[in-house]
Amino acid sequence: MPMDTLVARKKSDLVACMCGMVHHLVVVTIGVALLYANYSTGYVLAPAELHHITPFVYGYLLGDTIFYCTVEAMGGRFEYLIHHIVGMMLIGGALNAKDPMILLFAPHMLITEISTFLFGLGYCLRSSSLKHSPLVNQVEIAFCITFTLTRIVNMPYRIYLCWPHMDELGVAKYYFLPIMGLQLFWFYKIVTGVTSKYIMKEKKKEAQD
């Protein structure tokens, strides 16, 4: 996407957005591969493999916390900072996990980033000369669907399945609760945003009639 097609004030956000999209695409690919191996062959994720993924995820979260979430928090939007800090604490607690159910939870969390990838893609499209393209609406629909399926349906179900096995995480097991709470908060914002957009569209149509 050419830089000169972007609105001037949003050019500085493009690099961060694209870096995030690369991270999300990589972890989703890893998550899908691990889940496919588990469900097709009964493959059990080993603790060492979680350790191999952790530096990549941790590095992204740390960088995003410093250069994006902190700036957002200074503007009064604390949810991203809370999400990343709790997420890093949860990862730290999960590093010593050995229970197969907890280890299997990791790739299920990795695939949730497909919605974040689509959110970033939608942001880039809306910030460019393609903002009036039908592709924008299609990406936004895909974002809503994947967010609902991976974060609102699958995530709490996986937490429910793993909860009896989480004692080995100690206090870190309770970090799942604020993470889930944030998903519900963002889902509420998505629903209200979509509803408002639909109402405005209907009012505009009525005005034209």
PDB file of N, CA, C and O in Angstrom, residues 11-82:
ATOM      1  N   LYS A  11       0.170   8.589   8.693  1.00  0.00           N
ATOM      2  CA  LYS A  11       1.344   7.925   8.148  1.00  0.00           C
ATOM      3  C   LYS A  11       2.238   7.362   9.249  1.00  0.00           C
ATOM      4  O   LYS A  11       2.835   6.304   9.091  1.00  0.00           O
ATOM      5  N   SER A  12       2.331   8.092  10.367  1.00  0.00           N
ATOM      6  CA  SER A  12       3.186   7.639  11.463  1.00  0.00           C
ATOM      7  C   SER A  12       2.682   6.359  12.097  1.00  0.00           C
ATOM      8  O   SER A  12       3.426   5.624  12.747  1.00  0.00           O
ATOM      9  N   ASP A  13       1.387   6.063  11.925  1.00  0.00           N
ATOM     10  CA  ASP A  13       0.802   4.850  12.522  1.00  0.00           C
ATOM     11  C   ASP A  13       0.982   3.617  11.634  1.00  0.00           C
ATOM     12  O   ASP A  13       0.798   2.490  12.104  1.00  0.00           O
ATOM     13  N   LEU A  14       1.338   3.835  10.378  1.00  0.00           N
ATOM     14  CA  LEU A  14       1.367   2.722   9.428  1.00  0.00           C
ATOM     15  C   LEU A  14       2.399   1.671   9.785  1.00  0.00           C
ATOM     16  O   LEU A  14       2.107   0.481   9.748  1.00  0.00           O
ATOM     17  N   VAL A  15       3.607   2.108  10.146  1.00  0.00           N
ATOM     18  CA  VAL A  15       4.680   1.155  10.445  1.00  0.00           C
ATOM     19  C   VAL A  15       4.302   0.278  11.636  1.00  0.00           C
ATOM     20  O   VAL A  15       4.452  -0.949  11.596  1.00  0.00           O
ATOM     21  N   ALA A  16       3.791   0.904  12.692  1.00  0.00           N
ATOM     22  CA  ALA A  16       3.375   0.153  13.880  1.00  0.00           C
ATOM     23  C   ALA A  16       2.259  -0.827  13.535  1.00  0.00           C
ATOM     24  O   ALA A  16       2.257  -1.976  13.993  1.00  0.00           O
ATOM     25  N   CYS A  17       1.313  -0.369  12.720  1.00  0.00           N
ATOM     26  CA  CYS A  17       0.189  -1.215  12.330  1.00  0.00           C
ATOM     27  C   CYS A  17       0.666  -2.419  11.518  1.00  0.00           C
ATOM     28  O   CYS A  17       0.255  -3.549  11.765  1.00  0.00           O
ATOM     29  N   MET A  18       1.565  -2.174  10.568  1.00  0.00           N
ATOM     30  CA  MET A  18       2.071  -3.244   9.716  1.00  0.00           C
ATOM     31  C   MET A  18       2.915  -4.242  10.511  1.00  0.00           C
ATOM     32  O   MET A  18       2.829  -5.449  10.290  1.00  0.00           O
ATOM     33  N   CYS A  19       3.727  -3.741  11.454  1.00  0.00           N
ATOM     34  CA  CYS A  19       4.525  -4.637  12.299  1.00  0.00           C
ATOM     35  C   CYS A  19       3.609  -5.540  13.120  1.00  0.00           C
ATOM     36  O   CYS A  19       3.865  -6.737  13.264  1.00  0.00           O
ATOM     37  N   GLY A  20       2.552  -4.930  13.661  1.00  0.00           N
ATOM     38  CA  GLY A  20       1.586  -5.711  14.422  1.00  0.00           C
ATOM     39  C   GLY A  20       0.926  -6.768  13.570  1.00  0.00           C
ATOM     40  O   GLY A  20       0.737  -7.908  14.009  1.00  0.00           O
ATOM     41  N   MET A  21       0.586  -6.427  12.326  1.00  0.00           N
ATOM     42  CA  MET A  21      -0.071  -7.381  11.432  1.00  0.00           C
ATOM     43  C   MET A  21       0.845  -8.561  11.108  1.00  0.00           C
ATOM     44  O   MET A  21       0.387  -9.699  11.014  1.00  0.00           O
ATOM     45  N   VAL A  22       2.146  -8.277  10.957  1.00  0.00           N
ATOM     46  CA  VAL A  22       3.102  -9.361  10.709  1.00  0.00           C
ATOM     47  C   VAL A  22       3.138 -10.307  11.912  1.00  0.00           C
ATOM     48  O   VAL A  22       3.092 -11.537  11.756  1.00  0.00           O
ATOM     49  N   HIS A  23       3.218  -9.724  13.108  1.00  0.00           N
ATOM     50  CA  HIS A  23       3.209 -10.537  14.333  1.00  0.00           C
ATOM     51  C   HIS A  23       1.956 -11.383  14.412  1.00  0.00           C
ATOM     52  O   HIS A  23       2.012 -12.595  14.670  1.00  0.00           O
ATOM     53  N   HIS A  24       0.791 -10.780  14.186  1.00  0.00           N
ATOM     54  CA  HIS A  24      -0.474 -11.501  14.309  1.00  0.00           C
ATOM     55  C   HIS A  24      -0.555 -12.637  13.295  1.00  0.00           C
ATOM     56  O   HIS A  24      -1.028 -13.731  13.626  1.00  0.00           O
ATOM     57  N   LEU A  25      -0.100 -12.372  12.075  1.00  0.00           N
ATOM     58  CA  LEU A  25      -0.165 -13.402  11.032  1.00  0.00           C
ATOM     59  C   LEU A  25       0.741 -14.583  11.378  1.00  0.00           C
ATOM     60  O   LEU A  25       0.368 -15.745  11.171  1.00  0.00           O
ATOM     61  N   VAL A  26       1.915 -14.299  11.930  1.00  0.00           N
ATOM     62  CA  VAL A  26       2.859 -15.360  12.302  1.00  0.00           C
ATOM     63  C   VAL A  26       2.278 -16.223  13.422  1.00  0.00           C
ATOM     64  O   VAL A  26       2.279 -17.456  13.328  1.00  0.00           O
ATOM     65  N   VAL A  27       1.759 -15.588  14.491  1.00  0.00           N
ATOM     66  CA  VAL A  27       1.272 -16.380  15.626  1.00  0.00           C
ATOM     67  C   VAL A  27      -0.007 -17.144  15.269  1.00  0.00           C
ATOM     68  O   VAL A  27      -0.225 -18.259  15.768  1.00  0.00           O
ATOM     69  N   VAL A  28      -0.837 -16.568  14.400  1.00  0.00           N
ATOM     70  CA  VAL A  28      -2.038 -17.298  13.957  1.00  0.00           C
ATOM     71  C   VAL A  28      -1.635 -18.540  13.173  1.00  0.00           C
ATOM     72  O   VAL A  28      -2.207 -19.624  13.356  1.00  0.00           O
ATOM     73  N   THR A  29      -0.643 -18.398  12.306  1.00  0.00           N
ATOM     74  CA  THR A  29      -0.151 -19.538  11.522  1.00  0.00           C
ATOM     75  C   THR A  29       0.385 -20.634  12.434  1.00  0.00           C
ATOM     76  O   THR A  29       0.098 -21.820  12.247  1.00  0.00           O
ATOM     77  N   ILE A  30       1.154 -20.237  13.451  1.00  0.00           N
ATOM     78  CA  ILE A  30       1.686 -21.205  14.412  1.00  0.00           C
ATOM     79  C   ILE A  30       0.548 -21.877  15.175  1.00  0.00           C
ATOM     80  O   ILE A  30       0.533 -23.103  15.349  1.00  0.00           O
ATOM     81  N   GLY A  31      -0.418 -21.075  15.616  1.00  0.00           N
ATOM     82  CA  GLY A  31      -1.542 -21.616  16.363  1.00  0.00           C
ATOM     83  C   GLY A  31      -2.356 -22.614  15.563  1.00  0.00           C
ATOM     84  O   GLY A  31      -2.721 -23.688  16.061  1.00  0.00           O
ATOM     85  N   VAL A  32      -2.639 -22.269  14.308  1.00  0.00           N
ATOM     86  CA  VAL A  32      -3.407 -23.167  13.435  1.00  0.00           C
ATOM     87  C   VAL A  32      -2.643 -24.468  13.203  1.00  0.00           C
ATOM     88  O   VAL A  32      -3.228 -25.561  13.242  1.00  0.00           O
ATOM     89  N   ALA A  33      -1.329 -24.361  12.970  1.00  0.00           N
ATOM     90  CA  ALA A  33      -0.508 -25.554  12.724  1.00  0.00           C
ATOM     91  C   ALA A  33      -0.512 -26.482  13.945  1.00  0.00           C
ATOM     92  O   ALA A  33      -0.641 -27.708  13.810  1.00  0.00           O
ATOM     93  N   LEU A  34      -0.384 -25.906  15.146  1.00  0.00           N
ATOM     94  CA  LEU A  34      -0.362 -26.714  16.366  1.00  0.00           C
ATOM     95  C   LEU A  34      -1.722 -27.364  16.634  1.00  0.00           C
ATOM     96  O   LEU A  34      -1.799 -28.530  17.031  1.00  0.00           O
ATOM     97  N   LEU A  35      -2.801 -26.614  16.402  1.00  0.00           N
ATOM     98  CA  LEU A  35      -4.133 -27.175  16.617  1.00  0.00           C
ATOM     99  C   LEU A  35      -4.445 -28.267  15.595  1.00  0.00           C
ATOM    100  O   LEU A  35      -5.053 -29.286  15.930  1.00  0.00           O
ATOM    101  N   TYR A  36      -4.003 -28.053  14.361  1.00  0.00           N
ATOM    102  CA  TYR A  36      -4.223 -29.078  13.328  1.00  0.00           C
ATOM    103  C   TYR A  36      -3.482 -30.368  13.704  1.00  0.00           C
ATOM    104  O   TYR A  36      -4.031 -31.471  13.580  1.00  0.00           O
ATOM    105  N   ALA A  37      -2.238 -30.202  14.167  1.00  0.00           N
ATOM    106  CA  ALA A  37      -1.450 -31.381  14.563  1.00  0.00           C
ATOM    107  C   ALA A  37      -2.115 -32.100  15.736  1.00  0.00           C
ATOM    108  O   ALA A  37      -2.152 -33.334  15.785  1.00  0.00           O
ATOM    109  N   ASN A  38      -2.663 -31.332  16.674  1.00  0.00           N
ATOM    110  CA  ASN A  38      -3.296 -31.932  17.849  1.00  0.00           C
ATOM    111  C   ASN A  38      -4.565 -32.691  17.487  1.00  0.00           C
ATOM    112  O   ASN A  38      -4.774 -33.825  17.910  1.00  0.00           O
ATOM    113  N   TYR A  39      -5.424 -32.062  16.682  1.00  0.00           N
ATOM    114  CA  TYR A  39      -6.723 -32.671  16.388  1.00  0.00           C
ATOM    115  C   TYR A  39      -6.651 -33.746  15.305  1.00  0.00           C
ATOM    116  O   TYR A  39      -7.504 -34.630  15.256  1.00  0.00           O
ATOM    117  N   SER A  40      -5.640 -33.698  14.456  1.00  0.00           N
ATOM    118  CA  SER A  40      -5.555 -34.691  13.381  1.00  0.00           C
ATOM    119  C   SER A  40      -4.740 -35.917  13.780  1.00  0.00           C
ATOM    120  O   SER A  40      -5.011 -37.028  13.319  1.00  0.00           O
ATOM    121  N   THR A  41      -3.737 -35.728  14.640  1.00  0.00           N
ATOM    122  CA  THR A  41      -2.861 -36.847  14.993  1.00  0.00           C
ATOM    123  C   THR A  41      -2.791 -37.109  16.496  1.00  0.00           C
ATOM    124  O   THR A  41      -2.123 -38.045  16.926  1.00  0.00           O
ATOM    125  N   GLY A  42      -3.443 -36.255  17.303  1.00  0.00           N
ATOM    126  CA  GLY A  42      -3.347 -36.416  18.740  1.00  0.00           C
ATOM    127  C   GLY A  42      -2.054 -35.892  19.309  1.00  0.00           C
ATOM    128  O   GLY A  42      -1.705 -36.168  20.460  1.00  0.00           O
ATOM    129  N   TYR A  43      -1.333 -35.099  18.506  1.00  0.00           N
ATOM    130  CA  TYR A  43      -0.054 -34.531  18.948  1.00  0.00           C
ATOM    131  C   TYR A  43      -0.260 -33.666  20.187  1.00  0.00           C
ATOM    132  O   TYR A  43      -1.185 -32.863  20.260  1.00  0.00           O
ATOM    133  N   VAL A  44       0.612 -33.823  21.186  1.00  0.00           N
ATOM    134  CA  VAL A  44       0.533 -33.066  22.434  1.00  0.00           C
ATOM    135  C   VAL A  44       1.643 -32.013  22.451  1.00  0.00           C
ATOM    136  O   VAL A  44       2.819 -32.338  22.260  1.00  0.00           O
ATOM    137  N   LEU A  45       1.257 -30.767  22.645  1.00  0.00           N
ATOM    138  CA  LEU A  45       2.213 -29.662  22.684  1.00  0.00           C
ATOM    139  C   LEU A  45       3.157 -29.833  23.866  1.00  0.00           C
ATOM    140  O   LEU A  45       2.731 -30.080  24.989  1.00  0.00           O
ATOM    141  N   ALA A  46       4.457 -29.707  23.609  1.00  0.00           N
ATOM    142  CA  ALA A  46       5.466 -29.860  24.654  1.00  0.00           C
ATOM    143  C   ALA A  46       5.793 -28.495  25.262  1.00  0.00           C
ATOM    144  O   ALA A  46       5.708 -27.475  24.578  1.00  0.00           O
ATOM    145  N   PRO A  47       6.169 -28.464  26.558  1.00  0.00           N
ATOM    146  CA  PRO A  47       6.508 -27.186  27.195  1.00  0.00           C
ATOM    147  C   PRO A  47       7.582 -26.413  26.446  1.00  0.00           C
ATOM    148  O   PRO A  47       7.529 -25.186  26.367  1.00  0.00           O
ATOM    149  N   ALA A  48       8.564 -27.124  25.879  1.00  0.00           N
ATOM    150  CA  ALA A  48       9.660 -26.452  25.171  1.00  0.00           C
ATOM    151  C   ALA A  48       9.149 -25.640  23.979  1.00  0.00           C
ATOM    152  O   ALA A  48       9.689 -24.581  23.656  1.00  0.00           O
ATOM    153  N   GLU A  49       8.095 -26.126  23.325  1.00  0.00           N
ATOM    154  CA  GLU A  49       7.562 -25.400  22.180  1.00  0.00           C
ATOM    155  C   GLU A  49       6.900 -24.098  22.600  1.00  0.00           C
ATOM    156  O   GLU A  49       6.962 -23.096  21.884  1.00  0.00           O
ATOM    157  N   LEU A  50       6.263 -24.102  23.760  1.00  0.00           N
ATOM    158  CA  LEU A  50       5.697 -22.871  24.300  1.00  0.00           C
ATOM    159  C   LEU A  50       6.817 -21.879  24.597  1.00  0.00           C
ATOM    160  O   LEU A  50       6.679 -20.680  24.351  1.00  0.00           O
ATOM    161  N   HIS A  51       7.946 -22.375  25.065  1.00  0.00           N
ATOM    162  CA  HIS A  51       9.090 -21.519  25.360  1.00  0.00           C
ATOM    163  C   HIS A  51       9.647 -20.908  24.086  1.00  0.00           C
ATOM    164  O   HIS A  51      10.118 -19.766  24.096  1.00  0.00           O
ATOM    165  N   HIS A  52       9.601 -21.641  22.980  1.00  0.00           N
ATOM    166  CA  HIS A  52      10.112 -21.122  21.706  1.00  0.00           C
ATOM    167  C   HIS A  52       9.248 -19.992  21.172  1.00  0.00           C
ATOM    168  O   HIS A  52       9.747 -19.053  20.546  1.00  0.00           O
ATOM    169  N   ILE A  53       7.946 -20.059  21.403  1.00  0.00           N
ATOM    170  CA  ILE A  53       7.020 -19.045  20.909  1.00  0.00           C
ATOM    171  C   ILE A  53       7.054 -17.790  21.782  1.00  0.00           C
ATOM    172  O   ILE A  53       6.906 -16.670  21.291  1.00  0.00           O
ATOM    173  N   THR A  54       7.302 -17.991  23.073  1.00  0.00           N
ATOM    174  CA  THR A  54       7.175 -16.917  24.052  1.00  0.00           C
ATOM    175  C   THR A  54       8.009 -15.669  23.746  1.00  0.00           C
ATOM    176  O   THR A  54       7.481 -14.551  23.822  1.00  0.00           O
ATOM    177  N   PRO A  55       9.310 -15.778  23.405  1.00  0.00           N
ATOM    178  CA  PRO A  55      10.094 -14.554  23.164  1.00  0.00           C
ATOM    179  C   PRO A  55       9.515 -13.680  22.053  1.00  0.00           C
ATOM    180  O   PRO A  55       9.531 -12.445  22.159  1.00  0.00           O
ATOM    181  N   PHE A  56       9.002 -14.305  21.013  1.00  0.00           N
ATOM    182  CA  PHE A  56       8.423 -13.558  19.888  1.00  0.00           C
ATOM    183  C   PHE A  56       7.180 -12.795  20.339  1.00  0.00           C
ATOM    184  O   PHE A  56       7.027 -11.598  20.068  1.00  0.00           O
ATOM    185  N   VAL A  57       6.297 -13.482  21.069  1.00  0.00           N
ATOM    186  CA  VAL A  57       5.066 -12.856  21.553  1.00  0.00           C
ATOM    187  C   VAL A  57       5.383 -11.815  22.622  1.00  0.00           C
ATOM    188  O   VAL A  57       4.847 -10.695  22.596  1.00  0.00           O
ATOM    189  N   TYR A  58       6.271 -12.167  23.540  1.00  0.00           N
ATOM    190  CA  TYR A  58       6.638 -11.263  24.630  1.00  0.00           C
ATOM    191  C   TYR A  58       7.282  -9.992  24.084  1.00  0.00           C
ATOM    192  O   TYR A  58       6.996  -8.873  24.554  1.00  0.00           O
ATOM    193  N   GLY A  59       8.163 -10.152  23.104  1.00  0.00           N
ATOM    194  CA  GLY A  59       8.844  -9.001  22.512  1.00  0.00           C
ATOM    195  C   GLY A  59       7.878  -8.033  21.870  1.00  0.00           C
ATOM    196  O   GLY A  59       7.988  -6.805  22.037  1.00  0.00           O
ATOM    197  N   TYR A  60       6.892  -8.584  21.153  1.00  0.00           N
ATOM    198  CA  TYR A  60       5.893  -7.721  20.520  1.00  0.00           C
ATOM    199  C   TYR A  60       5.065  -6.995  21.572  1.00  0.00           C
ATOM    200  O   TYR A  60       4.834  -5.779  21.471  1.00  0.00           O
ATOM    201  N   LEU A  61       4.589  -7.728  22.588  1.00  0.00           N
ATOM    202  CA  LEU A  61       3.757  -7.124  23.625  1.00  0.00           C
ATOM    203  C   LEU A  61       4.509  -6.017  24.371  1.00  0.00           C
ATOM    204  O   LEU A  61       3.940  -4.959  24.672  1.00  0.00           O
ATOM    205  N   LEU A  62       5.781  -6.257  24.651  1.00  0.00           N
ATOM    206  CA  LEU A  62       6.581  -5.268  25.375  1.00  0.00           C
ATOM    207  C   LEU A  62       6.754  -4.002  24.532  1.00  0.00           C
ATOM    208  O   LEU A  62       6.564  -2.885  25.027  1.00  0.00           O
ATOM    209  N   GLY A  63       7.102  -4.188  23.261  1.00  0.00           N
ATOM    210  CA  GLY A  63       7.278  -3.035  22.384  1.00  0.00           C
ATOM    211  C   GLY A  63       5.984  -2.263  22.186  1.00  0.00           C
ATOM    212  O   GLY A  63       5.963  -1.025  22.217  1.00  0.00           O
ATOM    213  N   ASP A  64       4.888  -2.993  21.987  1.00  0.00           N
ATOM    214  CA  ASP A  64       3.586  -2.353  21.787  1.00  0.00           C
ATOM    215  C   ASP A  64       3.124  -1.640  23.058  1.00  0.00           C
ATOM    216  O   ASP A  64       2.472  -0.592  22.987  1.00  0.00           O
ATOM    217  N   THR A  65       3.483  -2.208  24.213  1.00  0.00           N
ATOM    218  CA  THR A  65       3.127  -1.580  25.488  1.00  0.00           C
ATOM    219  C   THR A  65       3.815  -0.223  25.642  1.00  0.00           C
ATOM    220  O   THR A  65       3.195   0.773  26.032  1.00  0.00           O
ATOM    221  N   ILE A  66       5.090  -0.193  25.305  1.00  0.00           N
ATOM    222  CA  ILE A  66       5.878   1.033  25.481  1.00  0.00           C
ATOM    223  C   ILE A  66       5.482   2.114  24.476  1.00  0.00           C
ATOM    224  O   ILE A  66       5.264   3.277  24.841  1.00  0.00           O
ATOM    225  N   PHE A  67       5.369   1.728  23.203  1.00  0.00           N
ATOM    226  CA  PHE A  67       5.231   2.727  22.152  1.00  0.00           C
ATOM    227  C   PHE A  67       3.791   3.012  21.725  1.00  0.00           C
ATOM    228  O   PHE A  67       3.536   3.979  21.018  1.00  0.00           O
ATOM    229  N   TYR A  68       2.847   2.153  22.122  1.00  0.00           N
ATOM    230  CA  TYR A  68       1.448   2.392  21.742  1.00  0.00           C
ATOM    231  C   TYR A  68       0.519   2.472  22.956  1.00  0.00           C
ATOM    232  O   TYR A  68      -0.164   3.483  23.158  1.00  0.00           O
ATOM    233  N   CYS A  69       0.518   1.425  23.767  1.00  0.00           N
ATOM    234  CA  CYS A  69      -0.445   1.353  24.881  1.00  0.00           C
ATOM    235  C   CYS A  69      -0.233   2.467  25.895  1.00  0.00           C
ATOM    236  O   CYS A  69      -1.200   3.011  26.446  1.00  0.00           O
ATOM    237  N   THR A  70       1.028   2.815  26.155  1.00  0.00           N
ATOM    238  CA  THR A  70       1.315   3.892  27.105  1.00  0.00           C
ATOM    239  C   THR A  70       0.796   5.227  26.590  1.00  0.00           C
ATOM    240  O   THR A  70       0.233   6.026  27.349  1.00  0.00           O
ATOM    241  N   VAL A  71       0.968   5.447  25.287  1.00  0.00           N
ATOM    242  CA  VAL A  71       0.462   6.683  24.670  1.00  0.00           C
ATOM    243  C   VAL A  71      -1.056   6.722  24.742  1.00  0.00           C
ATOM    244  O   VAL A  71      -1.658   7.763  25.044  1.00  0.00           O
ATOM    245  N   GLU A  72      -1.693   5.580  24.469  1.00  0.00           N
ATOM    246  CA  GLU A  72      -3.150   5.504  24.561  1.00  0.00           C
ATOM    247  C   GLU A  72      -3.624   5.769  25.988  1.00  0.00           C
ATOM    248  O   GLU A  72      -4.626   6.463  26.211  1.00  0.00           O
ATOM    249  N   ALA A  73      -2.909   5.219  26.972  1.00  0.00           N
ATOM    250  CA  ALA A  73      -3.282   5.418  28.373  1.00  0.00           C
ATOM    251  C   ALA A  73      -3.176   6.889  28.767  1.00  0.00           C
ATOM    252  O   ALA A  73      -3.998   7.398  29.540  1.00  0.00           O
ATOM    253  N   MET A  74      -2.191   7.588  28.211  1.00  0.00           N
ATOM    254  CA  MET A  74      -2.038   9.016  28.492  1.00  0.00           C
ATOM    255  C   MET A  74      -3.217   9.803  27.937  1.00  0.00           C
ATOM    256  O   MET A  74      -3.518  10.899  28.406  1.00  0.00           O
ATOM    257  N   GLY A  75      -3.906   9.229  26.951  1.00  0.00           N
ATOM    258  CA  GLY A  75      -5.097   9.859  26.392  1.00  0.00           C
ATOM    259  C   GLY A  75      -6.379   9.386  27.045  1.00  0.00           C
ATOM    260  O   GLY A  75      -7.470   9.708  26.572  1.00  0.00           O
ATOM    261  N   GLY A  76      -6.239   8.592  28.122  1.00  0.00           N
ATOM    262  CA  GLY A  76      -7.412   8.142  28.868  1.00  0.00           C
ATOM    263  C   GLY A  76      -7.951   6.794  28.448  1.00  0.00           C
ATOM    264  O   GLY A  76      -8.977   6.341  28.967  1.00  0.00           O
ATOM    265  N   ARG A  77      -7.267   6.094  27.525  1.00  0.00           N
ATOM    266  CA  ARG A  77      -7.711   4.770  27.071  1.00  0.00           C
ATOM    267  C   ARG A  77      -6.764   3.716  27.665  1.00  0.00           C
ATOM    268  O   ARG A  77      -5.719   3.434  27.116  1.00  0.00           O
ATOM    269  N   PHE A  78      -7.177   3.154  28.791  1.00  0.00           N
ATOM    270  CA  PHE A  78      -6.308   2.273  29.571  1.00  0.00           C
ATOM    271  C   PHE A  78      -6.454   0.797  29.222  1.00  0.00           C
ATOM    272  O   PHE A  78      -5.660  -0.019  29.679  1.00  0.00           O
ATOM    273  N   GLU A  79      -7.483   0.428  28.428  1.00  0.00           N
ATOM    274  CA  GLU A  79      -7.758  -0.988  28.245  1.00  0.00           C
ATOM    275  C   GLU A  79      -6.627  -1.747  27.554  1.00  0.00           C
ATOM    276  O   GLU A  79      -6.353  -2.910  27.864  1.00  0.00           O
ATOM    277  N   TYR A  80      -5.924  -1.082  26.611  1.00  0.00           N
ATOM    278  CA  TYR A  80      -4.833  -1.762  25.899  1.00  0.00           C
ATOM    279  C   TYR A  80      -3.644  -2.000  26.830  1.00  0.00           C
ATOM    280  O   TYR A  80      -3.000  -3.054  26.779  1.00  0.00           O
ATOM    281  N   LEU A  81      -3.358  -1.009  27.681  1.00  0.00           N
ATOM    282  CA  LEU A  81      -2.256  -1.151  28.629  1.00  0.00           C
ATOM    283  C   LEU A  81      -2.552  -2.275  29.618  1.00  0.00           C
ATOM    284  O   LEU A  81      -1.680  -3.107  29.910  1.00  0.00           O
ATOM    285  N   ILE A  82      -3.778  -2.317  30.129  1.00  0.00           N
ATOM    286  CA  ILE A  82      -4.177  -3.376  31.061  1.00  0.00           C
ATOM    287  C   ILE A  82      -4.060  -4.745  30.385  1.00  0.00           C
ATOM    288  O   ILE A  82      -3.525  -5.698  30.959  1.00  0.00           O
TER     289      ILE A  82
END
